């Protein structure tokens, strides 16, 4: 089971956090502080795993962003590494060659995508196509909803003008 | 699609993100965020905020919270937003609450109703969103409120809904297993769902269920194997392929499940052999995901009933992980895999001696720790000294308290199991205590005291007393050192009290003086002071008992005076007791404080038979006979009622169903009462519980039925609370016993398989190929040599050993407390050829003389071989040492330079840089760049432009060019 997902920039800035196990706000900032210290200081050739408080944190660096996932000791680290990659590929497909700015300004969309991949700390969908289809369905629905809302508000505006 | 152009956010938010991006320090960032919080606090409470604006505020709250600040003032607005009809807002609301709230938050109760409504929605997207929230927010108390609807959704026409419903049920199972106990058959059914996504999701709960109880799922072995076979043969839709592997994530999950089901079950394992062999053959060893599946295969092979052919494949893959790769990740996995495989066939480790040593000396901490874990698994009496020394050295060098504790306890465990001599044991323990200090578990200290008191078992009183006096001597040596951890001081005091004067070397006044010093040096540590006083009392008592006159030292007297006025009643009592003991005569003292009686058994009369007379008397006088608690009926209710405390008050305090319309018929109202009362009379059996639970939940709570309903639900509560208290003890027991069994087996296998000659050959053939530093070879010899020297033994001695180990196993199971001691004893007595350890050669092996000459002759053969190997080592040392030193740093440098290259490319495009790093065929370099745009929506020009912009800007807002960045946004 994955306990949490963190996205940290090279400067140690938090880009996204998702907690699947119980952590209080205080613990969360402690975790972030400890882990970003541990991970950002690691050299490029070392392994992508860090043992931490009896758990294992698997991280991978993409350009200037570190994707980290915390799992149990007995989980398969290489698999987690590929889950991270799976997530990044889906982000990439969605945003069209994703960069950090996409994630900074659309972090809520990244959350929606993450919710389709992981649920309750488990990988729920390993097909990129399925995830993409679901996200697209939600987006199109939202767009129509937004259009409706706009036309209604326009009507109201026009009505009040008269 | 996506966010081409202006990222679709309001200017305020963009400004916020931008300004935070440009901060240079955490303090500056905090200031900006605090400011933002103030703004949001003000704005969010304004009346009549347009919904669009509100949505933006919520997203800003999420952002603030993500940065680690408290946004709780806005939670309620997020909750409100989930009530909205528009999916746009509802989704934002749900996202925010799942991020804000843990499942124990008070506001959850306000969302349950909305979730209930949304689960019934016609729009499957709404249902999906609600199910995602269910997984995060629903807690034990609220499960009954949504359970029926979630179960219903298992049959939903949309596969994405079915999948999420499965995951939600899985979450319920994790939270409160009893709440879904009657629904477990659903998981089995969903395994045959025709959507692979749903099937894959079902494997998650099944995995958990099989961990809990493998036996009831043995019938599924064939289905799992056939699914795995189909997956491996690419029968699933192409969209599940990942880097040209067919559905690897599903394969991995299936392999995990098979590992559990095949553990210790030959028949089940045999079903798996073919498919596992297939996977070993099919997996692509050049891709990361291929290696992930291969690693899982190794785990599976090492867990199920072993097959020589599969073991061979597993060993092959492991050696590739360790040797042929430059990747630290694979080395790490290789070490882990090796640790699993040596449990089955320990000789595998020998082929990888040097690889293991390399990992041990690697600068990468993670790899180092993993290697220590491996060493811990392969420790034997012959190599325990080297391994323990290494562990202690590493323990001293790190600051991570968590890991320090772990490695310290491992050290202690190894020392207890394999210690070659008493001196060494005591010294090792002292070192561990000194450096790990109070991180060591208290139990460890108690164990140590017990060990010193009981000796290493057996009849050899002389060795035991020798152990004690060496302990006393070593403690007297270190007692004066400053900053000893409290735990070690306790042990010291205790040992000095019990055995300080036992061998007559030290006078009582000398010991008591030292003990007084300890107590004075630690005025704030009551526990140490208590230990010291008691120790003084013991010493005085022993003195009096032998008829000598006791003269208290002045400092001792003043200590007693001080303690009798202490704030701690415990210390006071001890001080007064000591004074009393001093006034008694020899005979009395002898009976209260018998010498060296710390490990005498104290018999406890559990049936309290000595009270029988008194009970009879009272019964005759007319007292009521005692009824055991289990047989009492009326009382149980009350005691249970009290014990349930306030925790589950909500089970009857809250109701999640809509109130029924009032019905005129009286019958339906009364109905529950007889039902419930009948339940009260009949003893409630466990298995029927779930139905009752759901019954109880669906019944409208009528005041009269209150107490009886309470009783029904209590069973569930007891079950829930009861389980965890049992579980921690059980696994730990089974673990230790299984591990020990493995140890015994492991030794046997080594002796049986490899003869002395093969070993020699392998040693010789390796030398010319690999040039290794002599230090490493030395270390390798001391680490692995033990096992190779053992391999030199003939089958005759094997049979001898076999019986020993067997009888040992029997002993162990009977007397768990004596386990450690008896192992120790056996280790000393067992015939051991001198290990080829360079460090060890000079040391005499105790117990050697006991063996008959025939066995001794046998022992000569391997010892010869080892000396040859050793001379070989030293020869290569003299000839190669220069060339080695000249070469190794150079090659290392080149390696790092070559690897620095790609990572330094600061490309803004995440994926392209990543595919440069990973050598994969699919997404290899430029090809992917060209292909990608064709495959997906946005036209290539767009993404190229964006790429260029991002390059100019620098990837992060804090980039070197803030002006450019502003332009981009404006």
Short mmCIF file of N, CA and C in Angstrom, two decimals, chain B residues 34-174:
data_model
loop_
_atom_site.label_atom_id
_atom_site.label_comp_id
_atom_site.label_asym_id
_atom_site.label_seq_id
_atom_site.Cartn_x
_atom_site.Cartn_y
_atom_site.Cartn_z
N UNK B 34 0.64 33.47 4.92
CA UNK B 34 -0.18 34.00 6.02
C UNK B 34 -1.05 35.15 5.52
N UNK B 35 -0.45 35.96 4.68
CA UNK B 35 -1.17 37.08 4.10
C UNK B 35 -2.36 36.58 3.29
N UNK B 36 -2.10 35.56 2.48
CA UNK B 36 -3.14 34.97 1.65
C UNK B 36 -4.26 34.41 2.52
N UNK B 37 -3.85 33.78 3.63
CA UNK B 37 -4.87 33.22 4.52
C UNK B 37 -5.78 34.32 5.05
N UNK B 38 -5.17 35.46 5.42
CA UNK B 38 -5.97 36.58 5.91
C UNK B 38 -6.99 37.03 4.85
N UNK B 39 -6.49 37.15 3.61
CA UNK B 39 -7.37 37.58 2.52
C UNK B 39 -8.52 36.61 2.35
N UNK B 40 -8.16 35.32 2.33
CA UNK B 40 -9.19 34.31 2.10
C UNK B 40 -10.20 34.30 3.24
N UNK B 41 -9.71 34.44 4.46
CA UNK B 41 -10.61 34.44 5.61
C UNK B 41 -11.66 35.52 5.46
N UNK B 42 -11.21 36.69 4.99
CA UNK B 42 -12.11 37.82 4.85
C UNK B 42 -13.10 37.58 3.71
N UNK B 43 -12.54 37.18 2.57
CA UNK B 43 -13.38 37.10 1.37
C UNK B 43 -14.41 35.98 1.46
N UNK B 44 -13.97 34.87 2.05
CA UNK B 44 -14.80 33.67 1.98
C UNK B 44 -16.07 33.82 2.80
N UNK B 45 -16.03 34.75 3.76
CA UNK B 45 -17.22 34.91 4.60
C UNK B 45 -18.17 35.99 4.07
N UNK B 46 -17.73 36.65 3.00
CA UNK B 46 -18.63 37.66 2.43
C UNK B 46 -19.91 37.00 1.94
N UNK B 47 -21.01 37.73 2.01
CA UNK B 47 -22.25 37.14 1.53
C UNK B 47 -22.31 37.11 0.00
N UNK B 48 -23.08 36.20 -0.52
CA UNK B 48 -23.38 36.12 -1.96
C UNK B 48 -22.13 36.06 -2.84
N UNK B 49 -21.25 35.17 -2.53
CA UNK B 49 -20.11 35.00 -3.42
C UNK B 49 -20.58 34.17 -4.61
N UNK B 50 -20.24 34.60 -5.82
CA UNK B 50 -20.60 33.77 -6.97
C UNK B 50 -19.91 32.41 -6.86
N UNK B 51 -20.57 31.38 -7.39
CA UNK B 51 -20.04 30.03 -7.17
C UNK B 51 -18.67 29.83 -7.82
N UNK B 52 -18.52 30.48 -8.96
CA UNK B 52 -17.23 30.35 -9.64
C UNK B 52 -16.09 30.89 -8.79
N UNK B 53 -16.37 32.00 -8.16
CA UNK B 53 -15.38 32.63 -7.29
C UNK B 53 -15.08 31.72 -6.10
N UNK B 54 -16.16 31.17 -5.56
CA UNK B 54 -16.02 30.29 -4.40
C UNK B 54 -15.12 29.10 -4.75
N UNK B 55 -15.33 28.59 -5.94
CA UNK B 55 -14.53 27.44 -6.37
C UNK B 55 -13.05 27.82 -6.36
N UNK B 56 -12.80 29.02 -6.83
CA UNK B 56 -11.41 29.45 -6.87
C UNK B 56 -10.84 29.59 -5.45
N UNK B 57 -11.65 30.14 -4.55
CA UNK B 57 -11.20 30.28 -3.16
C UNK B 57 -10.84 28.90 -2.59
N UNK B 58 -11.70 27.95 -2.90
CA UNK B 58 -11.45 26.60 -2.35
C UNK B 58 -10.12 26.07 -2.88
N UNK B 59 -9.90 26.28 -4.15
CA UNK B 59 -8.64 25.78 -4.72
C UNK B 59 -7.45 26.49 -4.09
N UNK B 60 -7.64 27.76 -3.79
CA UNK B 60 -6.55 28.48 -3.12
C UNK B 60 -6.33 27.95 -1.71
N UNK B 61 -7.43 27.56 -1.08
CA UNK B 61 -7.30 26.95 0.26
C UNK B 61 -6.50 25.65 0.18
N UNK B 62 -6.82 24.88 -0.84
CA UNK B 62 -6.10 23.62 -1.01
C UNK B 62 -4.60 23.90 -1.17
N UNK B 63 -4.33 24.93 -1.92
CA UNK B 63 -2.92 25.28 -2.16
C UNK B 63 -2.24 25.67 -0.86
N UNK B 64 -2.92 26.48 -0.08
CA UNK B 64 -2.36 26.93 1.20
C UNK B 64 -2.11 25.74 2.12
N UNK B 65 -3.08 24.86 2.15
CA UNK B 65 -2.96 23.69 3.02
C UNK B 65 -1.82 22.78 2.56
N UNK B 66 -1.68 22.71 1.23
CA UNK B 66 -0.62 21.87 0.67
C UNK B 66 0.74 22.37 1.11
N UNK B 67 0.86 23.68 1.27
CA UNK B 67 2.14 24.25 1.69
C UNK B 67 2.36 24.10 3.19
N UNK B 68 1.44 23.43 3.85
CA UNK B 68 1.66 23.11 5.24
C UNK B 68 1.06 24.09 6.23
N UNK B 69 0.11 24.90 5.76
CA UNK B 69 -0.52 25.84 6.68
C UNK B 69 -1.94 25.41 6.99
N UNK B 70 -2.47 25.97 8.04
CA UNK B 70 -3.78 25.54 8.49
C UNK B 70 -4.87 26.32 7.76
N UNK B 71 -5.74 25.59 7.07
CA UNK B 71 -6.83 26.26 6.36
C UNK B 71 -8.17 25.81 6.90
N UNK B 72 -8.18 25.41 8.16
CA UNK B 72 -9.39 24.77 8.68
C UNK B 72 -10.59 25.71 8.68
N UNK B 73 -10.33 27.02 8.66
CA UNK B 73 -11.47 27.95 8.65
C UNK B 73 -12.32 27.78 7.39
N UNK B 74 -11.73 27.20 6.35
CA UNK B 74 -12.49 27.09 5.11
C UNK B 74 -13.08 25.71 4.86
N UNK B 75 -12.81 24.77 5.78
CA UNK B 75 -13.30 23.41 5.53
C UNK B 75 -14.79 23.37 5.27
N UNK B 76 -15.49 24.14 6.09
CA UNK B 76 -16.95 24.06 6.01
C UNK B 76 -17.45 24.50 4.64
N UNK B 77 -16.73 25.43 4.02
CA UNK B 77 -17.15 25.88 2.69
C UNK B 77 -16.92 24.79 1.65
N UNK B 78 -15.85 24.04 1.84
CA UNK B 78 -15.62 22.91 0.93
C UNK B 78 -16.71 21.87 1.09
N UNK B 79 -17.09 21.65 2.35
CA UNK B 79 -18.16 20.69 2.60
C UNK B 79 -19.44 21.17 1.92
N UNK B 80 -19.71 22.46 2.04
CA UNK B 80 -20.92 23.01 1.42
C UNK B 80 -20.89 22.79 -0.09
N UNK B 81 -19.70 22.94 -0.64
CA UNK B 81 -19.59 22.83 -2.10
C UNK B 81 -19.93 21.42 -2.59
N UNK B 82 -19.72 20.42 -1.76
CA UNK B 82 -20.08 19.07 -2.22
C UNK B 82 -21.59 18.95 -2.41
N UNK B 83 -22.35 19.81 -1.75
CA UNK B 83 -23.81 19.73 -1.88
C UNK B 83 -24.29 20.28 -3.21
N UNK B 84 -23.43 21.01 -3.90
CA UNK B 84 -23.88 21.71 -5.10
C UNK B 84 -24.34 20.74 -6.18
N UNK B 85 -25.26 21.20 -7.01
CA UNK B 85 -25.79 20.33 -8.06
C UNK B 85 -24.84 20.20 -9.23
N UNK B 86 -24.13 21.26 -9.52
CA UNK B 86 -23.26 21.20 -10.70
C UNK B 86 -22.05 20.31 -10.43
N UNK B 87 -21.77 19.45 -11.37
CA UNK B 87 -20.66 18.52 -11.18
C UNK B 87 -19.33 19.24 -11.02
N UNK B 88 -19.22 20.35 -11.78
CA UNK B 88 -18.00 21.15 -11.71
C UNK B 88 -17.66 21.52 -10.27
N UNK B 89 -18.67 22.06 -9.57
CA UNK B 89 -18.43 22.50 -8.21
C UNK B 89 -18.36 21.33 -7.25
N UNK B 90 -19.19 20.36 -7.49
CA UNK B 90 -19.23 19.19 -6.63
C UNK B 90 -17.87 18.50 -6.62
N UNK B 91 -17.29 18.40 -7.81
CA UNK B 91 -16.01 17.71 -7.90
C UNK B 91 -14.93 18.49 -7.15
N UNK B 92 -14.95 19.80 -7.30
CA UNK B 92 -14.00 20.61 -6.55
C UNK B 92 -14.20 20.42 -5.06
N UNK B 93 -15.47 20.42 -4.66
CA UNK B 93 -15.78 20.25 -3.24
C UNK B 93 -15.25 18.93 -2.71
N UNK B 94 -15.53 17.87 -3.45
CA UNK B 94 -15.06 16.56 -3.01
C UNK B 94 -13.54 16.50 -2.98
N UNK B 95 -12.92 17.06 -4.00
CA UNK B 95 -11.45 17.05 -4.00
C UNK B 95 -10.92 17.74 -2.75
N UNK B 96 -11.50 18.89 -2.45
CA UNK B 96 -11.01 19.65 -1.30
C UNK B 96 -11.23 18.89 -0.01
N UNK B 97 -12.42 18.32 0.18
CA UNK B 97 -12.64 17.62 1.45
C UNK B 97 -11.76 16.39 1.58
N UNK B 98 -11.55 15.68 0.47
CA UNK B 98 -10.68 14.50 0.61
C UNK B 98 -9.25 14.91 0.95
N UNK B 99 -8.87 16.09 0.51
CA UNK B 99 -7.52 16.54 0.86
C UNK B 99 -7.46 17.12 2.27
N UNK B 100 -8.55 17.78 2.66
CA UNK B 100 -8.54 18.46 3.97
C UNK B 100 -8.74 17.49 5.13
N UNK B 101 -9.73 16.64 5.01
CA UNK B 101 -10.22 15.94 6.18
C UNK B 101 -9.66 14.53 6.30
N UNK B 102 -9.28 14.16 7.50
CA UNK B 102 -9.01 12.76 7.78
C UNK B 102 -10.32 12.12 8.18
N UNK B 103 -10.33 10.80 8.22
CA UNK B 103 -11.63 10.15 8.41
C UNK B 103 -12.16 10.29 9.84
N UNK B 104 -11.40 10.94 10.71
CA UNK B 104 -11.91 11.11 12.06
C UNK B 104 -12.40 12.54 12.31
N UNK B 105 -12.52 13.31 11.26
CA UNK B 105 -12.90 14.71 11.43
C UNK B 105 -14.41 14.83 11.70
N UNK B 106 -14.75 15.83 12.49
CA UNK B 106 -16.16 16.01 12.86
C UNK B 106 -17.06 16.34 11.68
N UNK B 107 -16.49 16.99 10.67
CA UNK B 107 -17.33 17.45 9.57
C UNK B 107 -17.80 16.31 8.67
N UNK B 108 -17.16 15.14 8.81
CA UNK B 108 -17.52 14.01 7.94
C UNK B 108 -19.02 13.77 7.98
N UNK B 109 -19.56 13.92 9.17
CA UNK B 109 -20.96 13.60 9.37
C UNK B 109 -21.86 14.43 8.45
N UNK B 110 -21.38 15.61 8.11
CA UNK B 110 -22.19 16.48 7.24
C UNK B 110 -22.11 16.06 5.77
N UNK B 111 -21.12 15.24 5.45
CA UNK B 111 -20.94 14.87 4.05
C UNK B 111 -21.64 13.55 3.74
N UNK B 112 -21.82 12.75 4.80
CA UNK B 112 -22.36 11.41 4.56
C UNK B 112 -23.66 11.45 3.77
N UNK B 113 -24.51 12.37 4.14
CA UNK B 113 -25.80 12.44 3.45
C UNK B 113 -25.63 12.75 1.97
N UNK B 114 -24.75 13.68 1.66
CA UNK B 114 -24.49 14.02 0.26
C UNK B 114 -23.94 12.82 -0.49
N UNK B 115 -23.03 12.13 0.16
CA UNK B 115 -22.45 10.96 -0.50
C UNK B 115 -23.55 9.94 -0.80
N UNK B 116 -24.40 9.73 0.18
CA UNK B 116 -25.49 8.79 -0.03
C UNK B 116 -26.30 9.16 -1.26
N UNK B 117 -26.58 10.43 -1.39
CA UNK B 117 -27.39 10.90 -2.51
C UNK B 117 -26.62 10.71 -3.82
N UNK B 118 -25.36 11.07 -3.80
CA UNK B 118 -24.57 11.01 -5.03
C UNK B 118 -24.33 9.58 -5.50
N UNK B 119 -24.26 8.65 -4.55
CA UNK B 119 -24.05 7.26 -4.95
C UNK B 119 -25.24 6.75 -5.75
N UNK B 120 -26.38 7.42 -5.57
CA UNK B 120 -27.57 6.98 -6.30
C UNK B 120 -27.74 7.72 -7.61
N UNK B 121 -26.85 8.63 -7.92
CA UNK B 121 -27.03 9.49 -9.09
C UNK B 121 -27.05 8.68 -10.39
N UNK B 122 -27.72 9.25 -11.40
CA UNK B 122 -27.78 8.60 -12.71
C UNK B 122 -26.48 8.82 -13.48
N UNK B 123 -25.82 9.89 -13.16
CA UNK B 123 -24.60 10.22 -13.88
C UNK B 123 -23.44 9.44 -13.27
N UNK B 124 -22.80 8.59 -14.08
CA UNK B 124 -21.79 7.71 -13.50
C UNK B 124 -20.58 8.51 -13.02
N UNK B 125 -20.37 9.69 -13.59
CA UNK B 125 -19.22 10.49 -13.14
C UNK B 125 -19.43 10.99 -11.72
N UNK B 126 -20.67 11.35 -11.43
CA UNK B 126 -20.98 11.77 -10.06
C UNK B 126 -20.74 10.60 -9.10
N UNK B 127 -21.18 9.43 -9.52
CA UNK B 127 -21.01 8.26 -8.66
C UNK B 127 -19.51 8.00 -8.43
N UNK B 128 -18.74 8.11 -9.51
CA UNK B 128 -17.29 7.89 -9.37
C UNK B 128 -16.67 8.87 -8.37
N UNK B 129 -17.04 10.13 -8.52
CA UNK B 129 -16.49 11.14 -7.61
C UNK B 129 -16.86 10.82 -6.17
N UNK B 130 -18.11 10.42 -5.97
CA UNK B 130 -18.55 10.11 -4.62
C UNK B 130 -17.79 8.89 -4.07
N UNK B 131 -17.56 7.91 -4.93
CA UNK B 131 -16.85 6.71 -4.47
C UNK B 131 -15.41 7.04 -4.08
N UNK B 132 -14.80 7.94 -4.83
CA UNK B 132 -13.44 8.35 -4.47
C UNK B 132 -13.45 8.97 -3.07
N UNK B 133 -14.48 9.78 -2.82
CA UNK B 133 -14.57 10.39 -1.49
C UNK B 133 -14.83 9.33 -0.43
N UNK B 134 -15.65 8.34 -0.77
CA UNK B 134 -15.95 7.27 0.19
C UNK B 134 -14.66 6.61 0.66
N UNK B 135 -13.77 6.35 -0.28
CA UNK B 135 -12.52 5.66 0.06
C UNK B 135 -11.71 6.44 1.07
N UNK B 136 -11.80 7.75 1.02
CA UNK B 136 -10.98 8.54 1.92
C UNK B 136 -11.70 8.86 3.22
N UNK B 137 -12.99 9.14 3.13
CA UNK B 137 -13.65 9.79 4.26
C UNK B 137 -14.46 8.87 5.16
N UNK B 138 -14.94 7.78 4.62
CA UNK B 138 -15.87 6.98 5.42
C UNK B 138 -15.09 6.21 6.48
N UNK B 139 -15.51 6.34 7.73
CA UNK B 139 -14.83 5.65 8.81
C UNK B 139 -15.70 4.53 9.36
N UNK B 140 -15.16 3.89 10.37
CA UNK B 140 -15.84 2.72 10.90
C UNK B 140 -17.30 2.99 11.24
N UNK B 141 -17.55 4.17 11.80
CA UNK B 141 -18.91 4.45 12.25
C UNK B 141 -19.86 4.69 11.10
N UNK B 142 -19.33 5.26 10.02
CA UNK B 142 -20.23 5.64 8.93
C UNK B 142 -20.33 4.57 7.84
N UNK B 143 -19.57 3.49 7.98
CA UNK B 143 -19.64 2.45 6.95
C UNK B 143 -21.07 1.95 6.74
N UNK B 144 -21.80 1.63 7.81
CA UNK B 144 -23.15 1.10 7.58
C UNK B 144 -24.03 2.04 6.75
N UNK B 145 -23.74 3.33 6.80
CA UNK B 145 -24.58 4.29 6.09
C UNK B 145 -24.47 4.16 4.58
N UNK B 146 -23.29 3.79 4.08
CA UNK B 146 -23.13 3.75 2.63
C UNK B 146 -22.96 2.33 2.10
N UNK B 147 -22.80 1.37 3.02
CA UNK B 147 -22.47 0.01 2.59
C UNK B 147 -23.46 -0.57 1.58
N UNK B 148 -24.79 -0.52 1.87
CA UNK B 148 -25.72 -1.14 0.91
C UNK B 148 -25.57 -0.55 -0.49
N UNK B 149 -25.38 0.76 -0.56
CA UNK B 149 -25.29 1.38 -1.88
C UNK B 149 -24.02 0.97 -2.60
N UNK B 150 -22.93 0.90 -1.85
CA UNK B 150 -21.67 0.51 -2.48
C UNK B 150 -21.79 -0.91 -3.02
N UNK B 151 -22.40 -1.79 -2.23
CA UNK B 151 -22.56 -3.17 -2.68
C UNK B 151 -23.39 -3.21 -3.95
N UNK B 152 -24.42 -2.40 -3.98
CA UNK B 152 -25.28 -2.36 -5.16
C UNK B 152 -24.47 -1.93 -6.40
N UNK B 153 -23.55 -1.02 -6.19
CA UNK B 153 -22.78 -0.49 -7.32
C UNK B 153 -21.83 -1.52 -7.92
N UNK B 154 -21.62 -2.64 -7.21
CA UNK B 154 -20.76 -3.69 -7.77
C UNK B 154 -21.34 -4.21 -9.08
N UNK B 155 -22.65 -4.03 -9.25
CA UNK B 155 -23.27 -4.51 -10.48
C UNK B 155 -23.54 -3.40 -11.48
N UNK B 156 -22.93 -2.25 -11.29
CA UNK B 156 -23.16 -1.10 -12.17
C UNK B 156 -22.67 -1.41 -13.60
N UNK B 157 -23.39 -0.92 -14.60
CA UNK B 157 -22.95 -1.21 -15.97
C UNK B 157 -21.59 -0.61 -16.33
N UNK B 158 -21.20 0.50 -15.72
CA UNK B 158 -19.91 1.13 -16.06
C UNK B 158 -18.78 0.45 -15.28
N UNK B 159 -17.73 0.06 -15.99
CA UNK B 159 -16.67 -0.67 -15.30
C UNK B 159 -15.91 0.22 -14.31
N UNK B 160 -15.83 1.52 -14.63
CA UNK B 160 -15.09 2.38 -13.72
C UNK B 160 -15.79 2.47 -12.37
N UNK B 161 -17.12 2.39 -12.38
CA UNK B 161 -17.86 2.42 -11.11
C UNK B 161 -17.65 1.12 -10.35
N UNK B 162 -17.73 0.00 -11.06
CA UNK B 162 -17.54 -1.30 -10.39
C UNK B 162 -16.17 -1.35 -9.72
N UNK B 163 -15.18 -0.87 -10.47
CA UNK B 163 -13.81 -0.89 -9.97
C UNK B 163 -13.69 -0.09 -8.68
N UNK B 164 -14.26 1.10 -8.69
CA UNK B 164 -14.15 1.95 -7.50
C UNK B 164 -14.96 1.37 -6.35
N UNK B 165 -16.07 0.73 -6.67
CA UNK B 165 -16.86 0.12 -5.60
C UNK B 165 -16.07 -0.99 -4.92
N UNK B 166 -15.34 -1.77 -5.73
CA UNK B 166 -14.48 -2.82 -5.16
C UNK B 166 -13.45 -2.20 -4.23
N UNK B 167 -12.81 -1.13 -4.70
CA UNK B 167 -11.77 -0.50 -3.89
C UNK B 167 -12.37 0.07 -2.60
N UNK B 168 -13.60 0.58 -2.70
CA UNK B 168 -14.23 1.12 -1.49
C UNK B 168 -14.48 -0.01 -0.49
N UNK B 169 -14.97 -1.13 -0.98
CA UNK B 169 -15.19 -2.27 -0.08
C UNK B 169 -13.87 -2.72 0.55
N UNK B 170 -12.83 -2.69 -0.26
CA UNK B 170 -11.51 -3.06 0.26
C UNK B 170 -11.12 -2.13 1.40
N UNK B 171 -11.38 -0.85 1.20
CA UNK B 171 -11.07 0.13 2.25
C UNK B 171 -11.88 -0.17 3.51
N UNK B 172 -13.14 -0.50 3.31
CA UNK B 172 -13.97 -0.84 4.48
C UNK B 172 -13.37 -2.04 5.20
N UNK B 173 -12.91 -3.00 4.42
CA UNK B 173 -12.32 -4.19 5.03
C UNK B 173 -11.11 -3.81 5.87
N UNK B 174 -10.30 -2.89 5.35
CA UNK B 174 -9.12 -2.46 6.11
C UNK B 174 -9.52 -1.74 7.39
#
